[in-house]
Amino acid sequence: MPFPDDRLAAAARHALDLAWAKAGATAPNPPVGCVLLDSAGDILAGAAHERAGAAHAEAAAIALCREAGTLDRARSAVVTLEPCSHVGRTPPCVEALLATGIELVLVGAHDPHPRGPGRGLRILRDAGRHVLPFSALRHPEAGDLAGFAARLIQPFACAVNRGRPFVTVKTALTAQGSMIPPPGVRTFTSPASLDHAHALRRRADAILTGSGCILADDPAFTVRRVPDHPGKRRILAVLDRRRRVPDAWFERARERGLEPRRYDSLETAMHDLGAAGALEVLVEAGPSLRRAVLESGLWDEDIIFQQAAAIDAPDAVRIVRRDGLAPLSFPSFTTSEAVECPSN
Ligand SMILES: NC(=O)c1ccc[n+]([C@@H]2O[C@H](COP(=O)([O-])OP(=O)(O)OC[C@H]3O[C@@H](n4cnc5c(N)ncnc54)[C@H](OP(=O)(O)O)[C@@H]3O)[C@@H](O)[C@H]2O)c1
């Protein structure tokens, strides 16, 4: 390409931002972003896959260029996920790309679907197009961009390969290390931590909680501190073997736009949520269910917000990933708190 790799890196960052903004909106499909560039490396269009049934990111970006009359200038496509080669609800993106003058396709992550990772890339290469991974960019952020693309596709990879959603456990601790709020309050972490917690809800397709949490705190489980995806309806899985949560509570949750379901077992709940097409589940529960989830092995990410000991000091955020992948904190999802990311 006659332009430096930092233009491609900037386009990759933009494509990841577009995709990340749709995390939580696209299930059972993954969030994907695509940016098209001209021969000078200038961005012509960028688009994301909006929701299942809508155009894939590549087709949406191509459509934007077509509308703007710039499609004949498109020479590079930067896509966060390998373009699809199969006919689903929409035509294959590989064909849409091959119908343009695009010469280079820069790809963030392989398609983890068992129907054939790498197939779309092989078709593009066989048709004479250059195909490169984000990691091949000669740019200091290349590794981070590739890592973020891999993390972005994790919930989808988990759903298609393990048959269960990606599970994030979210916990708040007081400065003294207790999950139990002081008398008379329901939340005790900083406004920044609460914003972060609502952003976690936003990217989830389902929330899993226990009867103890509901009976103690009566949480709304809605996304309020950040804008939610328009029309999003989340499943609220309530573990309540003794039927202590009143039916009227379930009715009120329904009125708040949730889809509440009562379960007797964690395994059944996870299986059911996977079957319903949920890509990501957020566990918001008290100490009993938190422990049960961690002991079950049915989790992927454990995020703990700990209240600061000193007034005005930022809360600490500790993120534990089971697979060692970087947590979703790049490129646009930033927090003022210290983030510790041990991999175990
Ligand atoms: N700091 C935080 O992040 C946070 C978050 C939420 C709640 N809380 C606090 O946690 C306290 C409530 O604690 P909790 O432990 O009772 O709440 P919980 O973990 O949300 O709920 C526990 C209940 O879930 C049900 N359950 C179903 N399957 C289970 C399983 N496999 N393992 C464990 N429980 C299962 C049990 O009721 P059945 O036997 O009837 O099924 C159990 O009594 C409150 O003080 C609340 O404020 C703190």
Short mmCIF file of C-alpha atoms and ligand atoms in Angstrom, two decimals:
data_model
loop_
_atom_site.label_atom_id
_atom_site.label_comp_id
_atom_site.label_asym_id
_atom_site.label_seq_id
_atom_site.Cartn_x
_atom_site.Cartn_y
_atom_site.Cartn_z
CA MET A 1 0.00 0.00 0.00
CA PRO A 2 1.35 3.47 -0.83
CA PHE A 3 0.53 4.80 2.65
CA PRO A 4 2.04 4.05 6.07
CA ASP A 5 0.63 1.36 8.35
CA ASP A 6 -0.49 3.93 10.93
CA ARG A 7 -3.44 4.73 8.65
CA LEU A 8 -4.45 1.08 8.67
CA ALA A 9 -3.96 0.95 12.45
CA ALA A 10 -6.20 4.02 12.85
CA ALA A 11 -8.81 2.34 10.63
CA ALA A 12 -8.54 -0.86 12.69
CA ARG A 13 -9.09 1.12 15.89
CA HIS A 14 -12.11 2.82 14.30
CA ALA A 15 -13.55 -0.53 13.14
CA LEU A 16 -13.08 -1.95 16.66
CA ASP A 17 -14.80 1.10 18.17
CA LEU A 18 -17.74 0.66 15.78
CA ALA A 19 -18.01 -3.03 16.66
CA TRP A 20 -17.59 -2.49 20.41
CA ALA A 21 -20.44 0.04 20.39
CA LYS A 22 -22.70 -2.83 19.25
CA ALA A 23 -21.54 -5.41 21.82
CA GLY A 24 -24.78 -6.60 23.40
CA ALA A 25 -26.97 -5.65 20.41
CA THR A 26 -26.20 -8.35 17.85
CA ALA A 27 -26.87 -11.74 19.47
CA PRO A 28 -26.84 -14.45 18.29
CA ASN A 29 -24.42 -12.81 15.82
CA PRO A 30 -21.11 -11.27 16.96
CA PRO A 31 -20.45 -7.53 16.91
CA VAL A 32 -18.33 -6.66 13.84
CA GLY A 33 -17.01 -3.38 12.43
CA CYS A 34 -15.69 -2.55 8.95
CA VAL A 35 -13.88 0.50 7.56
CA LEU A 36 -13.15 1.10 3.86
CA LEU A 37 -10.16 3.18 2.73
CA ASP A 38 -9.11 4.71 -0.58
CA SER A 39 -5.69 4.34 -2.20
CA ALA A 40 -4.28 7.18 -0.06
CA GLY A 41 -5.43 5.53 3.17
CA ASP A 42 -8.26 8.01 3.74
CA ILE A 43 -11.40 6.56 5.33
CA LEU A 44 -14.35 6.44 2.91
CA ALA A 45 -16.88 4.74 5.21
CA GLY A 46 -17.21 2.79 8.44
CA ALA A 47 -20.10 0.64 9.62
CA ALA A 48 -21.01 -2.03 12.13
CA HIS A 49 -23.36 -4.98 12.13
CA GLU A 50 -26.35 -3.43 13.93
CA ARG A 51 -28.37 -6.51 14.95
CA ALA A 52 -29.22 -10.03 13.79
CA GLY A 53 -30.93 -9.89 10.40
CA ALA A 54 -29.41 -6.49 9.50
CA ALA A 55 -26.58 -6.13 6.96
CA HIS A 56 -23.17 -7.43 7.98
CA ALA A 57 -20.56 -4.74 8.64
CA GLU A 58 -18.80 -5.19 5.27
CA ALA A 59 -22.07 -4.98 3.31
CA ALA A 60 -23.15 -1.93 5.36
CA ALA A 61 -19.84 -0.12 4.70
CA ILE A 62 -20.01 -0.97 0.99
CA ALA A 63 -23.60 0.34 0.89
CA LEU A 64 -22.48 3.61 2.53
CA CYS A 65 -19.77 4.05 -0.12
CA ARG A 66 -22.20 3.21 -2.88
CA GLU A 67 -24.66 5.84 -1.60
CA ALA A 68 -21.85 8.40 -1.39
CA GLY A 69 -20.63 7.53 -4.91
CA THR A 70 -17.17 6.54 -3.60
CA LEU A 71 -17.23 2.76 -3.96
CA ASP A 72 -15.02 2.76 -7.07
CA ARG A 73 -12.31 4.43 -4.93
CA ALA A 74 -12.33 1.76 -2.20
CA ARG A 75 -9.00 -0.15 -2.14
CA SER A 76 -8.70 -1.52 1.41
CA ALA A 77 -11.19 -3.06 3.81
CA VAL A 78 -10.41 -3.27 7.52
CA VAL A 79 -12.69 -5.78 9.25
CA THR A 80 -12.67 -6.83 12.91
CA LEU A 81 -13.72 -10.41 12.01
CA GLU A 82 -12.94 -12.65 9.04
CA PRO A 83 -15.57 -11.94 6.33
CA CYS A 84 -18.20 -14.67 6.10
CA SER A 85 -18.32 -17.01 3.11
CA HIS A 86 -21.64 -18.71 3.82
CA VAL A 87 -25.19 -17.76 2.95
CA GLY A 88 -27.10 -16.95 6.13
CA ARG A 89 -29.86 -14.42 6.56
CA THR A 90 -27.70 -12.15 4.36
CA PRO A 91 -25.45 -12.93 1.35
CA PRO A 92 -21.75 -13.80 1.95
CA CYS A 93 -19.53 -10.78 2.65
CA VAL A 94 -16.64 -12.34 0.74
CA GLU A 95 -18.69 -12.05 -2.47
CA ALA A 96 -19.64 -8.47 -1.67
CA LEU A 97 -15.93 -7.59 -1.21
CA LEU A 98 -14.90 -9.43 -4.39
CA ALA A 99 -17.46 -7.41 -6.35
CA THR A 100 -15.49 -4.23 -5.49
CA GLY A 101 -12.00 -3.05 -6.42
CA ILE A 102 -10.74 -3.75 -2.88
CA GLU A 103 -7.19 -5.10 -3.06
CA LEU A 104 -6.29 -5.49 0.64
CA VAL A 105 -8.43 -6.98 3.41
CA LEU A 106 -7.05 -6.45 6.91
CA VAL A 107 -8.67 -8.84 9.38
CA GLY A 108 -8.85 -8.66 13.17
CA ALA A 109 -9.91 -12.18 14.19
CA HIS A 110 -10.56 -15.55 12.59
CA ASP A 111 -14.16 -16.75 12.37
CA PRO A 112 -14.36 -19.16 15.33
CA HIS A 113 -17.44 -20.94 13.92
CA PRO A 114 -16.85 -24.67 13.32
CA ARG A 115 -18.29 -24.25 9.79
CA GLY A 116 -14.73 -23.42 8.72
CA PRO A 117 -12.37 -20.78 10.08
CA GLY A 118 -10.16 -19.34 7.37
CA ARG A 119 -12.50 -20.24 4.51
CA GLY A 120 -13.43 -16.62 3.76
CA LEU A 121 -9.77 -15.63 3.82
CA ARG A 122 -8.79 -18.47 1.47
CA ILE A 123 -11.47 -17.40 -1.05
CA LEU A 124 -10.20 -13.81 -0.95
CA ARG A 125 -6.56 -14.94 -1.40
CA ASP A 126 -7.48 -17.32 -4.22
CA ALA A 127 -9.15 -14.37 -5.96
CA GLY A 128 -5.85 -12.46 -5.80
CA ARG A 129 -6.63 -10.13 -2.87
CA HIS A 130 -4.05 -9.44 -0.17
CA VAL A 131 -5.20 -10.61 3.24
CA LEU A 132 -3.36 -9.58 6.40
CA PRO A 133 -4.08 -9.95 10.12
CA PHE A 134 -4.06 -6.90 12.43
CA SER A 135 -0.99 -8.43 14.10
CA ALA A 136 1.03 -8.02 10.86
CA LEU A 137 0.76 -4.22 10.96
CA ARG A 138 4.08 -2.46 11.47
CA HIS A 139 2.69 -0.39 14.28
CA PRO A 140 3.28 -0.35 18.06
CA GLU A 141 -0.44 -1.01 18.70
CA ALA A 142 -0.67 -4.01 16.34
CA GLY A 143 -0.66 -6.56 19.19
CA ASP A 144 -3.27 -4.63 21.19
CA LEU A 145 -5.53 -4.26 18.14
CA ALA A 146 -5.31 -7.99 17.40
CA GLY A 147 -5.89 -8.81 21.08
CA PHE A 148 -8.93 -6.60 21.28
CA ALA A 149 -10.38 -8.13 18.08
CA ALA A 150 -9.85 -11.60 19.59
CA ARG A 151 -11.51 -10.53 22.85
CA LEU A 152 -14.43 -8.94 21.02
CA ILE A 153 -15.26 -12.25 19.34
CA GLN A 154 -14.87 -14.31 22.55
CA PRO A 155 -18.56 -14.41 23.54
CA PHE A 156 -19.51 -15.64 20.05
CA ALA A 157 -16.64 -18.16 20.07
CA CYS A 158 -17.77 -19.40 23.47
CA ALA A 159 -21.38 -19.77 22.29
CA VAL A 160 -20.59 -21.64 19.06
CA ASN A 161 -17.79 -23.84 20.38
CA ARG A 162 -18.79 -24.51 24.00
CA GLY A 163 -22.56 -24.24 23.67
CA ARG A 164 -22.81 -21.76 26.51
CA PRO A 165 -22.60 -17.97 26.76
CA PHE A 166 -19.50 -16.06 27.84
CA VAL A 167 -19.96 -15.41 31.55
CA THR A 168 -18.76 -12.30 33.38
CA VAL A 169 -19.10 -12.22 37.16
CA LYS A 170 -19.40 -8.71 38.58
CA THR A 171 -18.89 -8.02 42.27
CA ALA A 172 -18.67 -4.95 44.47
CA LEU A 173 -16.63 -4.99 47.68
CA THR A 174 -16.58 -2.45 50.48
CA ALA A 175 -13.24 -0.97 51.48
CA GLN A 176 -13.17 -3.67 54.20
CA GLY A 177 -13.64 -6.43 51.59
CA SER A 178 -17.28 -7.31 52.25
CA MET A 179 -19.96 -7.90 49.60
CA ILE A 180 -22.69 -6.95 52.07
CA PRO A 181 -23.60 -3.24 51.91
CA PRO A 182 -23.58 -1.22 55.14
CA PRO A 183 -27.07 -0.90 56.72
CA GLY A 184 -29.41 1.43 54.83
CA VAL A 185 -27.52 1.53 51.51
CA ARG A 186 -27.65 -0.63 48.42
CA THR A 187 -24.58 0.65 46.56
CA PHE A 188 -21.28 1.84 47.96
CA THR A 189 -18.84 1.98 45.03
CA SER A 190 -17.93 5.20 43.17
CA PRO A 191 -20.04 6.77 40.40
CA ALA A 192 -17.33 5.69 37.91
CA SER A 193 -17.63 2.08 39.09
CA LEU A 194 -21.43 2.24 38.81
CA ASP A 195 -21.10 3.60 35.24
CA HIS A 196 -18.75 0.73 34.49
CA ALA A 197 -21.21 -1.77 35.96
CA HIS A 198 -24.04 -0.42 33.79
CA ALA A 199 -21.76 -0.66 30.73
CA LEU A 200 -21.26 -4.34 31.63
CA ARG A 201 -25.05 -4.78 31.73
CA ARG A 202 -25.31 -3.05 28.35
CA ARG A 203 -23.06 -5.60 26.66
CA ALA A 204 -24.91 -8.55 28.28
CA ASP A 205 -27.76 -10.47 26.67
CA ALA A 206 -28.80 -11.90 30.02
CA ILE A 207 -28.30 -11.20 33.71
CA LEU A 208 -28.08 -14.04 36.21
CA THR A 209 -28.89 -13.44 39.86
CA GLY A 210 -29.96 -15.19 43.05
CA SER A 211 -33.02 -14.85 45.23
CA GLY A 212 -30.84 -13.52 48.08
CA CYS A 213 -29.75 -10.50 46.04
CA ILE A 214 -33.33 -9.72 44.97
CA LEU A 215 -34.83 -10.07 48.44
CA ALA A 216 -32.13 -7.90 50.04
CA ASP A 217 -31.75 -5.15 47.45
CA ASP A 218 -34.67 -5.29 44.95
CA PRO A 219 -32.32 -4.28 42.08
CA ALA A 220 -33.89 -2.96 38.85
CA PHE A 221 -31.29 -4.74 36.62
CA THR A 222 -31.87 -2.12 33.90
CA VAL A 223 -29.23 -0.09 32.04
CA ARG A 224 -29.58 3.49 33.25
CA ARG A 225 -26.18 5.15 33.66
CA VAL A 226 -25.12 4.65 30.01
CA PRO A 227 -27.35 4.67 26.90
CA ASP A 228 -28.76 1.20 26.21
CA HIS A 229 -29.20 -0.44 22.81
CA PRO A 230 -32.60 0.69 21.50
CA GLY A 231 -35.26 -2.00 21.95
CA LYS A 232 -32.91 -4.36 23.81
CA ARG A 233 -34.72 -6.96 25.95
CA ARG A 234 -32.52 -8.97 28.35
CA ILE A 235 -33.30 -12.27 29.98
CA LEU A 236 -33.11 -12.10 33.77
CA ALA A 237 -32.30 -15.58 35.08
CA VAL A 238 -33.26 -15.86 38.77
CA LEU A 239 -31.98 -18.84 40.76
CA ASP A 240 -34.72 -19.41 43.31
CA ARG A 241 -35.22 -23.06 44.25
CA ARG A 242 -37.33 -22.24 47.30
CA ARG A 243 -39.61 -19.86 45.35
CA ARG A 244 -38.92 -17.01 47.75
CA VAL A 245 -39.14 -14.32 45.05
CA PRO A 246 -42.82 -13.33 44.68
CA ASP A 247 -44.52 -13.65 41.31
CA ALA A 248 -45.35 -9.94 41.57
CA TRP A 249 -41.60 -9.18 41.51
CA PHE A 250 -41.29 -11.11 38.24
CA GLU A 251 -44.23 -9.13 36.85
CA ARG A 252 -42.58 -5.81 37.78
CA ALA A 253 -39.32 -6.94 36.13
CA ARG A 254 -41.31 -7.69 32.97
CA GLU A 255 -42.77 -4.19 33.10
CA ARG A 256 -39.22 -2.80 33.24
CA GLY A 257 -38.52 -4.48 29.87
CA LEU A 258 -36.75 -7.59 31.21
CA GLU A 259 -37.63 -11.18 30.43
CA PRO A 260 -37.44 -12.84 33.88
CA ARG A 261 -37.15 -16.62 34.18
CA ARG A 262 -36.93 -18.70 37.35
CA TYR A 263 -34.39 -21.57 37.54
CA ASP A 264 -33.59 -24.35 39.99
CA SER A 265 -30.07 -25.07 38.74
CA LEU A 266 -27.15 -23.05 37.48
CA GLU A 267 -26.35 -25.59 34.76
CA THR A 268 -29.93 -25.54 33.42
CA ALA A 269 -29.95 -21.74 33.44
CA MET A 270 -26.67 -21.52 31.48
CA HIS A 271 -27.82 -24.15 29.00
CA ASP A 272 -31.14 -22.36 28.51
CA LEU A 273 -29.49 -18.98 28.04
CA GLY A 274 -27.17 -20.46 25.43
CA ALA A 275 -30.12 -22.04 23.64
CA ALA A 276 -31.87 -18.66 23.65
CA GLY A 277 -28.91 -17.23 21.70
CA ALA A 278 -27.36 -15.21 24.53
CA LEU A 279 -23.70 -14.48 23.81
CA GLU A 280 -22.83 -12.87 27.12
CA VAL A 281 -24.24 -13.33 30.63
CA LEU A 282 -23.52 -10.96 33.50
CA VAL A 283 -23.70 -12.52 36.96
CA GLU A 284 -24.89 -9.98 39.53
CA ALA A 285 -25.43 -11.97 42.71
CA GLY A 286 -24.63 -12.14 46.39
CA PRO A 287 -21.81 -14.21 47.91
CA SER A 288 -23.65 -17.59 47.76
CA LEU A 289 -24.34 -17.64 44.04
CA ARG A 290 -21.06 -15.89 43.21
CA ARG A 291 -19.20 -18.74 44.95
CA ALA A 292 -21.34 -21.37 43.22
CA VAL A 293 -20.66 -19.87 39.77
CA LEU A 294 -16.90 -19.65 40.36
CA GLU A 295 -16.79 -23.22 41.72
CA SER A 296 -18.85 -24.53 38.79
CA GLY A 297 -16.22 -23.40 36.28
CA LEU A 298 -19.03 -21.83 34.21
CA TRP A 299 -17.41 -18.41 34.03
CA ASP A 300 -14.87 -16.54 31.94
CA GLU A 301 -14.21 -13.17 33.54
CA ASP A 302 -14.41 -12.02 37.16
CA ILE A 303 -14.60 -8.26 37.70
CA ILE A 304 -14.34 -6.90 41.23
CA PHE A 305 -14.88 -3.24 42.08
CA GLN A 306 -13.49 -2.41 45.49
CA GLN A 307 -14.49 0.78 47.25
CA ALA A 308 -11.53 3.06 47.99
CA ALA A 309 -10.52 3.39 51.63
CA ALA A 310 -9.96 7.15 51.28
CA ILE A 311 -12.69 9.62 50.31
CA ASP A 312 -12.23 10.89 46.71
CA ALA A 313 -9.74 8.12 45.85
CA PRO A 314 -10.73 5.96 42.84
CA ASP A 315 -12.10 2.47 43.44
CA ALA A 316 -9.81 -0.42 42.54
CA VAL A 317 -10.95 -2.68 39.71
CA ARG A 318 -9.56 -6.18 39.53
CA ILE A 319 -10.25 -8.26 36.44
CA VAL A 320 -9.41 -11.95 36.41
CA ARG A 321 -9.59 -13.74 33.08
CA ARG A 322 -9.56 -17.52 32.94
CA ASP A 323 -7.97 -17.66 29.49
CA GLY A 324 -5.40 -14.89 29.89
CA LEU A 325 -6.90 -12.73 27.11
CA ALA A 326 -6.86 -8.99 27.70
CA PRO A 327 -10.05 -7.63 29.28
CA LEU A 328 -12.32 -5.42 27.21
CA SER A 329 -10.85 -2.09 28.18
CA PHE A 330 -9.45 -1.01 24.82
CA PRO A 331 -9.81 1.06 22.69
CA SER A 332 -12.63 3.31 23.88
CA PHE A 333 -13.79 1.79 27.15
CA THR A 334 -11.63 3.57 29.67
CA THR A 335 -11.88 3.95 33.40
CA SER A 336 -10.05 6.11 35.88
CA GLU A 337 -9.50 3.19 38.23
CA ALA A 338 -6.39 1.07 38.47
CA VAL A 339 -6.90 -2.19 36.59
CA GLU A 340 -5.04 -5.30 37.58
CA CYS A 341 -5.31 -8.16 35.11
CA PRO A 342 -3.78 -11.37 36.40
CA SER A 343 -4.36 -14.29 34.07
CA ASN A 344 -5.06 -17.65 35.65
N1 LIG B 1 -21.57 -6.65 46.67
C1 LIG B 1 -22.18 -7.23 45.66
O1 LIG B 1 -21.67 -7.28 44.53
C2 LIG B 1 -23.55 -7.83 45.88
C3 LIG B 1 -24.34 -8.21 44.79
C4 LIG B 1 -25.58 -8.77 45.06
C5 LIG B 1 -26.00 -8.94 46.37
N2 LIG B 1 -25.20 -8.53 47.39
C6 LIG B 1 -25.59 -8.74 48.79
O2 LIG B 1 -25.61 -10.12 49.01
C7 LIG B 1 -26.53 -10.39 50.07
C8 LIG B 1 -27.38 -11.58 49.68
O3 LIG B 1 -26.52 -12.68 49.61
P1 LIG B 1 -26.95 -14.09 49.06
O4 LIG B 1 -25.74 -14.94 49.04
O5 LIG B 1 -28.16 -14.57 49.80
O6 LIG B 1 -27.46 -13.72 47.59
P2 LIG B 1 -27.46 -14.54 46.23
O7 LIG B 1 -26.21 -15.29 46.06
O8 LIG B 1 -27.83 -13.56 45.18
O9 LIG B 1 -28.68 -15.55 46.39
C9 LIG B 1 -28.52 -16.74 47.09
C10 LIG B 1 -29.69 -17.63 46.85
O10 LIG B 1 -29.65 -18.10 45.50
C11 LIG B 1 -30.29 -19.37 45.44
N3 LIG B 1 -29.49 -20.33 44.70
C12 LIG B 1 -29.94 -21.10 43.69
N4 LIG B 1 -28.99 -21.90 43.23
C13 LIG B 1 -27.92 -21.66 43.97
C14 LIG B 1 -26.61 -22.21 43.97
N5 LIG B 1 -26.24 -23.16 43.10
N6 LIG B 1 -25.75 -21.74 44.89
C15 LIG B 1 -26.11 -20.77 45.74
N7 LIG B 1 -27.33 -20.19 45.75
C16 LIG B 1 -28.23 -20.66 44.89
C17 LIG B 1 -30.43 -19.84 46.88
O11 LIG B 1 -31.80 -19.76 47.18
P3 LIG B 1 -32.66 -21.11 46.97
O12 LIG B 1 -32.05 -22.14 47.86
O13 LIG B 1 -34.05 -20.75 47.32
O14 LIG B 1 -32.52 -21.48 45.55
C18 LIG B 1 -29.65 -18.85 47.70
O15 LIG B 1 -30.21 -18.62 48.97
C19 LIG B 1 -27.32 -9.11 50.30
O16 LIG B 1 -26.84 -8.49 51.47
C20 LIG B 1 -26.97 -8.25 49.10
O17 LIG B 1 -26.98 -6.88 49.41
C21 LIG B 1 -23.98 -8.00 47.17
#
